[in-house]
mmCIF file of C-alpha atoms and ligand atoms in Angstrom:
data_model
loop_
_atom_site.group_PDB
_atom_site.id
_atom_site.type_symbol
_atom_site.label_atom_id
_atom_site.label_comp_id
_atom_site.label_asym_id
_atom_site.label_seq_id
_atom_site.Cartn_x
_atom_site.Cartn_y
_atom_site.Cartn_z
ATOM 1 C CA MET V 1 -24.954 2.412 -11.997
ATOM 2 C CA SER V 2 -24.736 5.190 -14.512
ATOM 3 C CA VAL V 3 -21.118 6.505 -15.766
ATOM 4 C CA PHE V 4 -21.560 9.041 -18.506
ATOM 5 C CA GLN V 5 -24.882 10.494 -16.629
ATOM 6 C CA HIS V 6 -22.948 10.300 -13.270
ATOM 7 C CA ASN V 7 -22.859 13.393 -11.149
ATOM 8 C CA GLU V 8 -19.229 13.351 -11.012
ATOM 9 C CA PHE V 9 -18.692 12.506 -14.513
ATOM 10 C CA ASP V 10 -16.733 15.456 -16.003
ATOM 11 C CA ASP V 11 -15.705 14.374 -19.707
ATOM 12 C CA HIS V 12 -13.234 11.850 -18.441
ATOM 13 C CA GLU V 13 -11.198 10.279 -21.133
ATOM 14 C CA HIS V 14 -11.133 6.734 -19.791
ATOM 15 C CA LEU V 15 -12.587 4.782 -17.263
ATOM 16 C CA ALA V 16 -11.417 0.999 -16.857
ATOM 17 C CA PHE V 17 -13.006 -1.744 -14.542
ATOM 18 C CA HIS V 18 -10.901 -4.842 -13.445
ATOM 19 C CA PHE V 19 -12.154 -7.925 -11.825
ATOM 20 C CA ASP V 20 -9.095 -10.346 -11.330
ATOM 21 C CA LYS V 21 -10.914 -13.913 -10.500
ATOM 22 C CA GLU V 22 -7.410 -15.293 -9.035
ATOM 23 C CA THR V 23 -7.084 -12.763 -6.248
ATOM 24 C CA GLY V 24 -10.352 -11.342 -5.957
ATOM 25 C CA LEU V 25 -8.923 -7.721 -7.114
ATOM 26 C CA LYS V 26 -11.730 -5.434 -7.765
ATOM 27 C CA ALA V 27 -10.406 -1.959 -9.078
ATOM 28 C CA ILE V 28 -11.153 0.911 -11.236
ATOM 29 C CA ILE V 29 -8.790 3.106 -12.909
ATOM 30 C CA ALA V 30 -10.006 6.701 -14.124
ATOM 31 C CA ILE V 31 -8.103 8.883 -16.340
ATOM 32 C CA HIS V 32 -9.624 12.497 -16.283
ATOM 33 C CA ASN V 33 -7.512 14.516 -18.841
ATOM 34 C CA THR V 34 -4.248 13.910 -20.704
ATOM 35 C CA ASN V 35 -3.938 17.380 -22.564
ATOM 36 C CA LEU V 36 -0.879 17.964 -20.568
ATOM 37 C CA GLY V 37 0.730 14.532 -20.651
ATOM 38 C CA PRO V 38 -0.132 11.034 -19.219
ATOM 39 C CA SER V 39 -2.088 10.746 -15.940
ATOM 40 C CA LEU V 40 -0.629 10.246 -12.776
ATOM 41 C CA GLY V 41 -2.190 10.108 -9.328
ATOM 42 C CA GLY V 42 -2.359 7.589 -6.433
ATOM 43 C CA CYS V 43 -4.062 4.178 -6.049
ATOM 44 C CA ARG V 44 -6.264 4.055 -3.095
ATOM 45 C CA MET V 45 -7.514 0.985 -1.158
ATOM 46 C CA TRP V 46 -10.604 1.350 0.702
ATOM 47 C CA PRO V 47 -13.587 -0.820 2.008
ATOM 48 C CA TYR V 48 -16.162 0.886 -0.291
ATOM 49 C CA ALA V 49 -19.620 -0.010 0.703
ATOM 50 C CA SER V 50 -20.683 -0.185 -2.787
ATOM 51 C CA ASP V 51 -19.326 0.011 -6.255
ATOM 52 C CA GLU V 52 -21.075 3.175 -6.862
ATOM 53 C CA GLU V 53 -19.108 4.703 -3.811
ATOM 54 C CA ALA V 54 -15.848 3.433 -5.350
ATOM 55 C CA LEU V 55 -16.824 4.867 -8.866
ATOM 56 C CA ASN V 56 -17.774 8.230 -7.247
ATOM 57 C CA ASP V 57 -14.323 8.451 -5.511
ATOM 58 C CA VAL V 58 -12.488 7.602 -8.603
ATOM 59 C CA LEU V 59 -14.153 9.932 -10.744
ATOM 60 C CA ARG V 60 -13.756 12.796 -8.364
ATOM 61 C CA LEU V 61 -10.197 12.234 -7.286
ATOM 62 C CA SER V 62 -8.999 11.787 -10.813
ATOM 63 C CA LYS V 63 -10.279 15.302 -11.828
ATOM 64 C CA GLY V 64 -8.691 16.851 -8.924
ATOM 65 C CA MET V 65 -5.309 15.571 -9.976
ATOM 66 C CA THR V 66 -5.798 17.249 -13.645
ATOM 67 C CA TYR V 67 -6.115 20.446 -11.738
ATOM 68 C CA LYS V 68 -3.399 19.910 -9.032
ATOM 69 C CA ALA V 69 -0.792 18.956 -11.917
ATOM 70 C CA ALA V 70 -1.711 21.764 -14.124
ATOM 71 C CA MET V 71 -1.493 24.233 -11.182
ATOM 72 C CA ALA V 72 1.914 22.557 -10.414
ATOM 73 C CA GLY V 73 3.161 23.308 -13.974
ATOM 74 C CA LEU V 74 3.798 19.621 -14.762
ATOM 75 C CA ASN V 75 3.575 17.900 -18.229
ATOM 76 C CA GLN V 76 1.256 15.497 -16.449
ATOM 77 C CA GLY V 77 -2.648 14.937 -16.574
ATOM 78 C CA GLY V 78 -4.764 13.335 -13.936
ATOM 79 C CA GLY V 79 -5.866 9.955 -13.068
ATOM 80 C CA LYS V 80 -6.627 7.948 -10.200
ATOM 81 C CA ALA V 81 -6.912 4.301 -9.324
ATOM 82 C CA VAL V 82 -9.346 2.533 -6.698
ATOM 83 C CA ILE V 83 -9.133 -0.890 -5.117
ATOM 84 C CA ILE V 84 -12.443 -2.227 -3.503
ATOM 85 C CA GLY V 85 -11.358 -4.018 -0.074
ATOM 86 C CA GLU V 86 -10.289 -3.515 3.321
ATOM 87 C CA PRO V 87 -6.600 -3.336 2.982
ATOM 88 C CA ARG V 88 -5.831 -4.960 6.259
ATOM 89 C CA LYS V 89 -7.980 -7.874 5.841
ATOM 90 C CA VAL V 90 -7.887 -8.904 1.891
ATOM 91 C CA LYS V 91 -4.635 -7.198 0.378
ATOM 92 C CA THR V 92 -2.230 -9.957 -0.714
ATOM 93 C CA GLU V 93 0.931 -9.931 -2.670
ATOM 94 C CA ALA V 94 -0.816 -11.751 -5.754
ATOM 95 C CA MET V 95 -3.515 -8.997 -5.552
ATOM 96 C CA MET V 96 -0.746 -6.459 -5.983
ATOM 97 C CA ARG V 97 0.832 -8.340 -9.004
ATOM 98 C CA ALA V 98 -2.703 -8.250 -10.477
ATOM 99 C CA MET V 99 -3.068 -4.595 -10.063
ATOM 100 C CA GLY V 100 0.282 -4.044 -11.481
ATOM 101 C CA ARG V 101 -0.586 -5.773 -14.750
ATOM 102 C CA PHE V 102 -4.022 -3.765 -14.531
ATOM 103 C CA VAL V 103 -1.966 -0.410 -14.463
ATOM 104 C CA ASP V 104 0.071 -1.728 -17.101
ATOM 105 C CA SER V 105 -2.618 -2.843 -19.596
ATOM 106 C CA LEU V 106 -3.348 0.867 -20.011
ATOM 107 C CA GLY V 107 0.165 1.361 -21.775
ATOM 108 C CA GLY V 108 1.461 4.467 -19.790
ATOM 109 C CA LYS V 109 -1.834 6.499 -19.882
ATOM 110 C CA TYR V 110 -2.166 6.378 -16.340
ATOM 111 C CA ILE V 111 1.050 6.258 -13.791
ATOM 112 C CA SER V 112 0.098 4.974 -10.213
ATOM 113 C CA ALA V 113 1.589 6.366 -7.071
ATOM 114 C CA GLU V 114 0.682 5.715 -3.239
ATOM 115 C CA ASP V 115 -2.440 6.565 -1.606
ATOM 116 C CA SER V 116 -4.526 5.515 1.587
ATOM 117 C CA GLY V 117 -4.165 1.843 2.381
ATOM 118 C CA MET V 118 -1.254 1.186 0.053
ATOM 119 C CA SER V 119 2.243 1.469 1.082
ATOM 120 C CA VAL V 120 5.569 1.652 -0.871
ATOM 121 C CA ALA V 121 5.935 -2.003 -0.566
ATOM 122 C CA ASP V 122 2.755 -2.622 -2.471
ATOM 123 C CA LEU V 123 3.774 -0.212 -5.243
ATOM 124 C CA LYS V 124 7.219 -2.141 -5.409
ATOM 125 C CA ILE V 125 5.244 -5.500 -6.137
ATOM 126 C CA MET V 126 3.063 -3.515 -8.720
ATOM 127 C CA ALA V 127 6.440 -2.075 -10.323
ATOM 128 C CA GLU V 128 7.430 -5.724 -11.012
ATOM 129 C CA HIS V 129 4.915 -5.817 -13.550
ATOM 130 C CA SER V 130 4.711 -2.326 -14.983
ATOM 131 C CA GLN V 131 7.216 0.649 -15.561
ATOM 132 C CA HIS V 132 4.198 2.838 -14.969
ATOM 133 C CA ILE V 133 4.492 2.980 -11.286
ATOM 134 C CA ALA V 134 6.061 6.268 -9.479
ATOM 135 C CA GLY V 135 6.994 6.843 -5.802
ATOM 136 C CA THR V 136 8.887 3.722 -4.982
ATOM 137 C CA GLN V 137 12.333 5.291 -4.761
ATOM 138 C CA ALA V 138 13.480 8.876 -4.060
ATOM 139 C CA LYS V 139 16.639 9.878 -5.940
ATOM 140 C CA TYR V 140 16.177 13.617 -5.309
ATOM 141 C CA HIS V 141 15.185 15.320 -2.234
ATOM 142 C CA VAL V 142 14.388 18.878 -1.041
ATOM 143 C CA PHE V 143 16.651 19.022 2.204
ATOM 144 C CA GLY V 144 18.817 16.185 2.337
ATOM 145 C CA GLU V 145 15.979 14.160 4.062
ATOM 146 C CA GLU V 146 15.510 11.087 1.956
ATOM 147 C CA ALA V 147 11.902 10.124 1.694
ATOM 148 C CA ASP V 148 10.970 6.467 1.381
ATOM 149 C CA GLY V 149 8.295 7.194 -1.319
ATOM 150 C CA ASN V 150 6.067 9.346 0.832
ATOM 151 C CA PRO V 151 6.986 12.782 -0.543
ATOM 152 C CA ALA V 152 5.967 14.554 2.740
ATOM 153 C CA PRO V 153 9.173 16.683 3.107
ATOM 154 C CA SER V 154 8.518 17.988 -0.389
ATOM 155 C CA THR V 155 4.775 18.604 0.548
ATOM 156 C CA ALA V 156 5.911 20.105 3.809
ATOM 157 C CA TYR V 157 8.398 22.593 2.131
ATOM 158 C CA GLY V 158 5.799 23.550 -0.540
ATOM 159 C CA VAL V 159 3.285 24.468 2.473
ATOM 160 C CA PHE V 160 5.774 26.456 4.005
ATOM 161 C CA VAL V 161 7.004 28.757 1.212
ATOM 162 C CA GLY V 162 3.117 29.063 -0.033
ATOM 163 C CA LEU V 163 2.147 30.033 3.612
ATOM 164 C CA ARG V 164 5.122 32.560 3.823
ATOM 165 C CA SER V 165 4.053 34.164 0.584
ATOM 166 C CA SER V 166 0.239 34.145 1.839
ATOM 167 C CA VAL V 167 1.338 35.762 4.830
ATOM 168 C CA SER V 168 3.551 38.370 3.083
ATOM 169 C CA PHE V 169 0.334 38.886 0.771
ATOM 170 C CA ALA V 170 -2.127 39.284 3.397
ATOM 171 C CA LEU V 171 -0.238 40.877 6.275
ATOM 172 C CA GLY V 172 2.695 42.524 4.459
ATOM 173 C CA ARG V 173 5.173 40.901 6.894
ATOM 174 C CA ASP V 174 7.561 37.966 7.125
ATOM 175 C CA LEU V 175 7.339 35.033 9.669
ATOM 176 C CA GLN V 176 8.997 36.365 12.469
ATOM 177 C CA GLY V 177 6.634 36.381 15.361
ATOM 178 C CA VAL V 178 3.692 35.294 13.297
ATOM 179 C CA LYS V 179 1.234 33.116 15.112
ATOM 180 C CA VAL V 180 0.314 29.752 13.349
ATOM 181 C CA ALA V 181 -1.968 27.305 14.466
ATOM 182 C CA ILE V 182 -1.269 23.713 13.130
ATOM 183 C CA GLN V 183 -3.925 21.216 12.939
ATOM 184 C CA GLY V 184 -2.483 17.694 12.687
ATOM 185 C CA LEU V 185 1.283 16.640 13.515
ATOM 186 C CA GLY V 186 1.733 13.853 11.005
ATOM 187 C CA HIS V 187 4.215 13.342 8.091
ATOM 188 C CA VAL V 188 3.803 16.963 6.925
ATOM 189 C CA GLY V 189 2.516 18.891 9.824
ATOM 190 C CA MET V 190 5.453 17.836 12.149
ATOM 191 C CA ARG V 191 7.845 19.023 9.063
ATOM 192 C CA LEU V 192 5.871 22.135 8.538
ATOM 193 C CA ALA V 193 6.241 23.052 12.247
ATOM 194 C CA ALA V 194 10.037 22.729 12.016
ATOM 195 C CA HIS V 195 10.282 24.706 8.936
ATOM 196 C CA LEU V 196 7.988 27.798 10.704
ATOM 197 C CA HIS V 197 9.957 27.396 14.030
ATOM 198 C CA LYS V 198 13.156 28.067 12.161
ATOM 199 C CA ALA V 199 11.620 31.092 10.411
ATOM 200 C CA GLY V 200 10.640 32.506 13.888
ATOM 201 C CA ALA V 201 6.869 31.658 13.998
ATOM 202 C CA GLN V 202 5.205 31.034 17.111
ATOM 203 C CA LEU V 203 3.282 27.751 17.115
ATOM 204 C CA PHE V 204 -0.091 26.645 18.369
ATOM 205 C CA VAL V 205 -0.589 22.685 17.921
ATOM 206 C CA THR V 206 -2.866 19.997 18.094
ATOM 207 C CA ASP V 207 -3.274 16.340 17.223
ATOM 208 C CA ILE V 208 -5.446 13.365 18.275
ATOM 209 C CA TYR V 209 -2.331 11.737 19.452
ATOM 210 C CA PRO V 210 -0.601 13.311 22.668
ATOM 211 C CA GLU V 211 2.937 11.987 21.760
ATOM 212 C CA ASN V 212 2.689 14.089 18.444
ATOM 213 C CA ILE V 213 1.896 17.005 20.538
ATOM 214 C CA ASP V 214 4.520 16.425 23.202
ATOM 215 C CA ASN V 215 7.072 16.244 20.423
ATOM 216 C CA ALA V 216 6.246 19.767 18.650
ATOM 217 C CA VAL V 217 6.229 21.137 22.346
ATOM 218 C CA ALA V 218 9.635 19.836 23.313
ATOM 219 C CA LEU V 219 11.080 20.536 19.659
ATOM 220 C CA PHE V 220 9.598 23.797 18.790
ATOM 221 C CA ALA V 221 8.525 25.451 21.897
ATOM 222 C CA ALA V 222 4.722 25.190 20.486
ATOM 223 C CA THR V 223 1.807 25.806 22.462
ATOM 224 C CA PRO V 224 -0.074 22.672 22.930
ATOM 225 C CA VAL V 225 -4.167 23.015 22.471
ATOM 226 C CA SER V 226 -7.002 20.553 22.190
ATOM 227 C CA PRO V 227 -8.638 19.391 18.567
ATOM 228 C CA GLU V 228 -11.717 21.500 19.572
ATOM 229 C CA GLU V 229 -9.653 24.644 20.673
ATOM 230 C CA ILE V 230 -7.607 25.068 17.228
ATOM 231 C CA TYR V 231 -10.075 26.922 15.119
ATOM 232 C CA ALA V 232 -10.842 29.756 17.468
ATOM 233 C CA LEU V 233 -7.336 30.574 18.470
ATOM 234 C CA ASP V 234 -6.260 34.225 18.136
ATOM 235 C CA VAL V 235 -3.614 33.622 15.713
ATOM 236 C CA ASP V 236 -2.583 35.137 12.166
ATOM 237 C CA VAL V 237 -2.484 31.715 10.272
ATOM 238 C CA PHE V 238 -4.674 28.439 10.428
ATOM 239 C CA ALA V 239 -2.920 25.580 8.872
ATOM 240 C CA PRO V 240 -4.982 22.510 8.368
ATOM 241 C CA CYS V 241 -2.683 19.487 8.279
ATOM 242 C CA ALA V 242 -5.053 16.499 9.090
ATOM 243 C CA MET V 243 -8.357 15.746 7.270
ATOM 244 C CA GLY V 244 -10.520 17.234 4.745
ATOM 245 C CA ALA V 245 -13.847 19.082 4.866
ATOM 246 C CA ILE V 246 -12.759 21.126 7.987
ATOM 247 C CA LEU V 247 -13.796 24.564 6.443
ATOM 248 C CA ASN V 248 -17.589 24.797 6.829
ATOM 249 C CA PRO V 249 -20.069 27.505 8.086
ATOM 250 C CA SER V 250 -19.581 26.643 11.599
ATOM 251 C CA SER V 251 -15.483 26.395 11.748
ATOM 252 C CA ILE V 252 -15.240 29.467 9.618
ATOM 253 C CA ALA V 253 -17.272 31.550 11.588
ATOM 254 C CA SER V 254 -14.918 30.685 14.655
ATOM 255 C CA LEU V 255 -12.003 31.361 12.893
ATOM 256 C CA ARG V 256 -9.804 34.448 13.714
ATOM 257 C CA ALA V 257 -7.016 33.825 11.705
ATOM 258 C CA LYS V 258 -6.460 35.951 8.653
ATOM 259 C CA VAL V 259 -4.814 33.288 6.434
ATOM 260 C CA VAL V 260 -5.667 29.714 6.032
ATOM 261 C CA ALA V 261 -2.889 27.784 4.490
ATOM 262 C CA GLY V 262 -2.259 24.083 5.077
ATOM 263 C CA ALA V 263 -1.409 20.682 3.413
ATOM 264 C CA ALA V 264 -4.852 18.983 4.004
ATOM 265 C CA ASN V 265 -6.727 17.896 0.878
ATOM 266 C CA ASN V 266 -10.368 18.971 0.075
ATOM 267 C CA GLN V 267 -10.351 21.516 2.916
ATOM 268 C CA LEU V 268 -13.468 23.101 1.892
ATOM 269 C CA ALA V 269 -16.682 21.272 2.798
ATOM 270 C CA THR V 270 -18.237 22.601 -0.308
ATOM 271 C CA GLU V 271 -16.793 25.003 -2.889
ATOM 272 C CA SER V 272 -19.139 27.790 -1.746
ATOM 273 C CA MET V 273 -17.133 28.048 1.624
ATOM 274 C CA GLY V 274 -14.362 29.917 -0.530
ATOM 275 C CA GLN V 275 -16.736 32.648 -0.891
ATOM 276 C CA VAL V 276 -17.636 32.452 2.951
ATOM 277 C CA LEU V 277 -13.691 32.747 3.594
ATOM 278 C CA ARG V 278 -13.497 35.846 1.147
ATOM 279 C CA ASP V 279 -16.510 37.594 2.796
ATOM 280 C CA LYS V 280 -14.956 37.226 6.065
ATOM 281 C CA GLY V 281 -11.544 38.862 4.814
ATOM 282 C CA ILE V 282 -9.577 35.481 5.158
ATOM 283 C CA LEU V 283 -7.170 34.656 2.399
ATOM 284 C CA TYR V 284 -7.493 31.002 1.686
ATOM 285 C CA ALA V 285 -4.253 29.272 -0.178
ATOM 286 C CA PRO V 286 -6.248 26.819 -2.100
ATOM 287 C CA ASP V 287 -5.282 23.287 -1.023
ATOM 288 C CA TYR V 288 -4.159 21.550 -4.211
ATOM 289 C CA VAL V 289 -2.177 24.465 -5.063
ATOM 290 C CA ILE V 290 -0.293 24.756 -1.784
ATOM 291 C CA ASN V 291 0.163 20.941 -1.267
ATOM 292 C CA ALA V 292 1.417 20.231 -4.520
ATOM 293 C CA GLY V 293 4.991 19.646 -3.417
ATOM 294 C CA GLY V 294 4.313 15.981 -3.343
ATOM 295 C CA ILE V 295 3.306 15.345 -6.810
ATOM 296 C CA ILE V 296 5.948 17.778 -7.970
ATOM 297 C CA ASP V 297 8.439 15.383 -6.077
ATOM 298 C CA ILE V 298 7.176 12.340 -7.489
ATOM 299 C CA TYR V 299 7.261 13.795 -11.062
ATOM 300 C CA HIS V 300 10.712 14.670 -10.436
ATOM 301 C CA GLN V 301 11.572 11.146 -9.599
ATOM 302 C CA LYS V 302 10.547 10.056 -13.007
ATOM 303 C CA ILE V 303 12.402 12.527 -14.993
ATOM 304 C CA PRO V 304 16.289 13.276 -15.339
ATOM 305 C CA SER V 305 16.651 16.066 -12.390
ATOM 306 C CA SER V 306 18.361 17.111 -9.409
ATOM 307 C CA HIS V 307 17.924 18.157 -5.781
ATOM 308 C CA GLU V 308 18.241 21.825 -6.634
ATOM 309 C CA ALA V 309 15.951 21.638 -9.664
ATOM 310 C CA MET V 310 13.275 19.930 -7.689
ATOM 311 C CA ARG V 311 13.509 22.261 -4.885
ATOM 312 C CA ALA V 312 13.195 25.269 -7.407
ATOM 313 C CA HIS V 313 10.152 23.838 -8.664
ATOM 314 C CA VAL V 314 8.446 23.173 -5.188
ATOM 315 C CA GLU V 315 9.265 26.775 -4.413
ATOM 316 C CA ARG V 316 7.287 27.950 -7.580
ATOM 317 C CA ILE V 317 4.164 27.124 -5.868
ATOM 318 C CA SER V 318 4.618 30.743 -4.108
ATOM 319 C CA ASN V 319 4.397 32.524 -7.412
ATOM 320 C CA THR V 320 1.332 30.308 -8.451
ATOM 321 C CA LEU V 321 -0.526 31.318 -5.400
ATOM 322 C CA LEU V 322 0.638 35.080 -5.846
ATOM 323 C CA GLU V 323 -0.734 34.677 -9.454
ATOM 324 C CA VAL V 324 -4.137 33.462 -7.870
ATOM 325 C CA TYR V 325 -4.380 35.947 -5.049
ATOM 326 C CA GLU V 326 -3.837 38.933 -7.547
ATOM 327 C CA ARG V 327 -6.504 37.699 -10.104
ATOM 328 C CA ALA V 328 -9.148 36.948 -7.059
ATOM 329 C CA ASN V 329 -8.608 40.475 -5.982
ATOM 330 C CA ALA V 330 -8.773 41.966 -9.567
ATOM 331 C CA LEU V 331 -11.942 39.731 -10.234
ATOM 332 C CA ASN V 332 -13.424 40.041 -6.777
ATOM 333 C CA LEU V 333 -13.647 36.335 -6.921
ATOM 334 C CA PRO V 334 -12.951 33.275 -4.136
ATOM 335 C CA THR V 335 -9.135 31.944 -4.433
ATOM 336 C CA ASN V 336 -10.759 28.552 -5.100
ATOM 337 C CA MET V 337 -12.699 29.547 -8.137
ATOM 338 C CA VAL V 338 -9.459 31.431 -9.390
ATOM 339 C CA ALA V 339 -7.512 28.575 -9.110
ATOM 340 C CA ASN V 340 -10.016 26.430 -11.064
ATOM 341 C CA GLN V 341 -9.970 29.069 -13.873
ATOM 342 C CA ILE V 342 -6.260 29.168 -14.040
ATOM 343 C CA ALA V 343 -5.914 25.320 -14.094
ATOM 344 C CA GLU V 344 -8.494 25.049 -16.833
ATOM 345 C CA GLU V 345 -6.776 27.578 -18.880
ATOM 346 C CA ARG V 346 -3.712 25.645 -18.503
ATOM 347 C CA PHE V 347 -4.895 22.176 -19.335
ATOM 348 C CA GLY V 348 -7.117 23.700 -22.043
ATOM 349 C CA ARG V 349 -10.541 22.466 -20.902
HETATM 350 P P1 NAD Y 401 -0.607 11.798 8.357
HETATM 351 O O1 NAD Y 401 -1.715 10.561 8.434
HETATM 352 O O2 NAD Y 401 0.823 11.398 8.735
HETATM 353 O O3 NAD Y 401 -0.890 13.127 9.554
HETATM 354 C C1 NAD Y 401 -2.186 13.375 9.922
HETATM 355 C C2 NAD Y 401 -2.031 13.850 11.102
HETATM 356 O O4 NAD Y 401 -3.387 14.372 11.533
HETATM 357 C C3 NAD Y 401 -1.922 12.446 12.154
HETATM 358 O O5 NAD Y 401 -0.645 12.998 13.109
HETATM 359 C C4 NAD Y 401 -3.468 12.506 12.816
HETATM 360 O O6 NAD Y 401 -3.198 11.897 14.248
HETATM 361 C C5 NAD Y 401 -3.764 13.888 12.867
HETATM 362 N N1 NAD Y 401 -5.332 13.917 12.969
HETATM 363 C C6 NAD Y 401 -6.107 13.176 12.685
HETATM 364 N N2 NAD Y 401 -7.430 13.503 12.964
HETATM 365 C C7 NAD Y 401 -7.225 14.822 13.670
HETATM 366 C C8 NAD Y 401 -7.957 15.909 14.370
HETATM 367 N N3 NAD Y 401 -9.283 15.794 14.283
HETATM 368 N N4 NAD Y 401 -7.461 16.844 14.952
HETATM 369 C C9 NAD Y 401 -6.041 17.013 14.942
HETATM 370 N N5 NAD Y 401 -5.229 16.226 14.152
HETATM 371 C C10 NAD Y 401 -5.859 15.234 13.768
HETATM 372 O O7 NAD Y 401 -0.907 12.531 7.055
HETATM 373 P P2 NAD Y 401 0.242 13.324 6.117
HETATM 374 O O8 NAD Y 401 0.770 12.662 5.266
HETATM 375 O O9 NAD Y 401 0.825 14.461 7.191
HETATM 376 O O10 NAD Y 401 -0.912 14.280 5.317
HETATM 377 C C11 NAD Y 401 -1.851 15.215 5.906
HETATM 378 C C12 NAD Y 401 -2.586 15.804 5.012
HETATM 379 O O11 NAD Y 401 -2.194 16.261 3.893
HETATM 380 C C13 NAD Y 401 -3.735 14.744 4.586
HETATM 381 O O12 NAD Y 401 -5.020 15.603 4.349
HETATM 382 C C14 NAD Y 401 -3.123 14.410 3.415
HETATM 383 O O13 NAD Y 401 -4.160 13.976 2.533
HETATM 384 C C15 NAD Y 401 -2.671 15.758 2.892
HETATM 385 N N6 NAD Y 401 -1.599 15.888 1.772
HETATM 386 C C16 NAD Y 401 -0.293 14.959 2.312
HETATM 387 C C17 NAD Y 401 0.562 14.829 1.167
HETATM 388 C C18 NAD Y 401 1.767 13.961 1.723
HETATM 389 O O14 NAD Y 401 3.082 14.310 0.776
HETATM 390 N N7 NAD Y 401 1.853 13.360 2.648
HETATM 391 C C19 NAD Y 401 0.522 15.366 -0.159
HETATM 392 C C20 NAD Y 401 -0.627 16.260 -0.473
HETATM 393 C C21 NAD Y 401 -1.550 16.238 0.623
#
């Protein structure tokens, strides 16, 4: 297993491997870049098929966090942790304690938050062994809805304001009567639907769980569609809020929306899909810019702040997107490439 020659190695500052004999914990922490501040990123627990797969994931995800933090205007760098193992089978309290000690051993250069396979309860155990754990309690919230550590309310609000300015930029109108197709009605998608409904948008929704669809139909007069139908609908906006890699040549070919703006991480199957979207005249809101409400929320929980300051910070996602769109048009480049450029200028690559 190579590290410095690894395909995903990108001048990462620090890579730490840890095995705890007592609990069986096998974990890797990657710190990509700390030019703007200590690195922040989730801890993911996943049954990786190999150490190589875990390394690949932690290198890639930690880099993504540097770009996300820079675009969100945070004094924060990018890092990530992965634990190798099936959470439902091998996770124990003792293992979480060992993970807390591992995070602590880096002396605050990496701050850990929640990710797949980990819960707020796990983070609270880790926090007994390290002060460098974030997202265990919410002091501030965007609209009076207290989050339990999952910052979905802030993420959804950020996607909403970002979607609204994307529509204004691409179509020159507000959200009244705008047709939006939402893929995925989970923590973020359902809250996004509420904001959009309140703003007068007409919703088309799908999920793999029929009860989520039924809720959106009842609450927001949404039109239900099947997961397969969601791409080709005659709508203005496609809002992916489920899984990644959904923008590929075939799904883009069927899109009729003029704007793609949603919460899902890693929406582009490959970076080159940004150009494919641009060629088709579709405005793409780079995922890590529009979905940064969550990390902004976690950041504010760690500093002296207020509900208003946090909400204002989330609302700045709009300005950042407009900066990306204007530069993309001036340089005739896809928005994902321009977002990367601006992020690199900010963190001083
Ligand atoms: P979630 O698991 O609560 O919701 C995802 C929803 O998508 C679920 O209801 C699920 O049933 C549905 N779904 C899964 N596969 C689907 C399919 N093929 N078609 C339609 N629906 C499908 O997750 P979430 O917290 O709402 O996050 C949604 C996305 O946003 C994820 O990609 C996540 O990584 C990203 N994101 C979330 C946050 C956050 O604060 N929660 C922050 C940044 C990014």
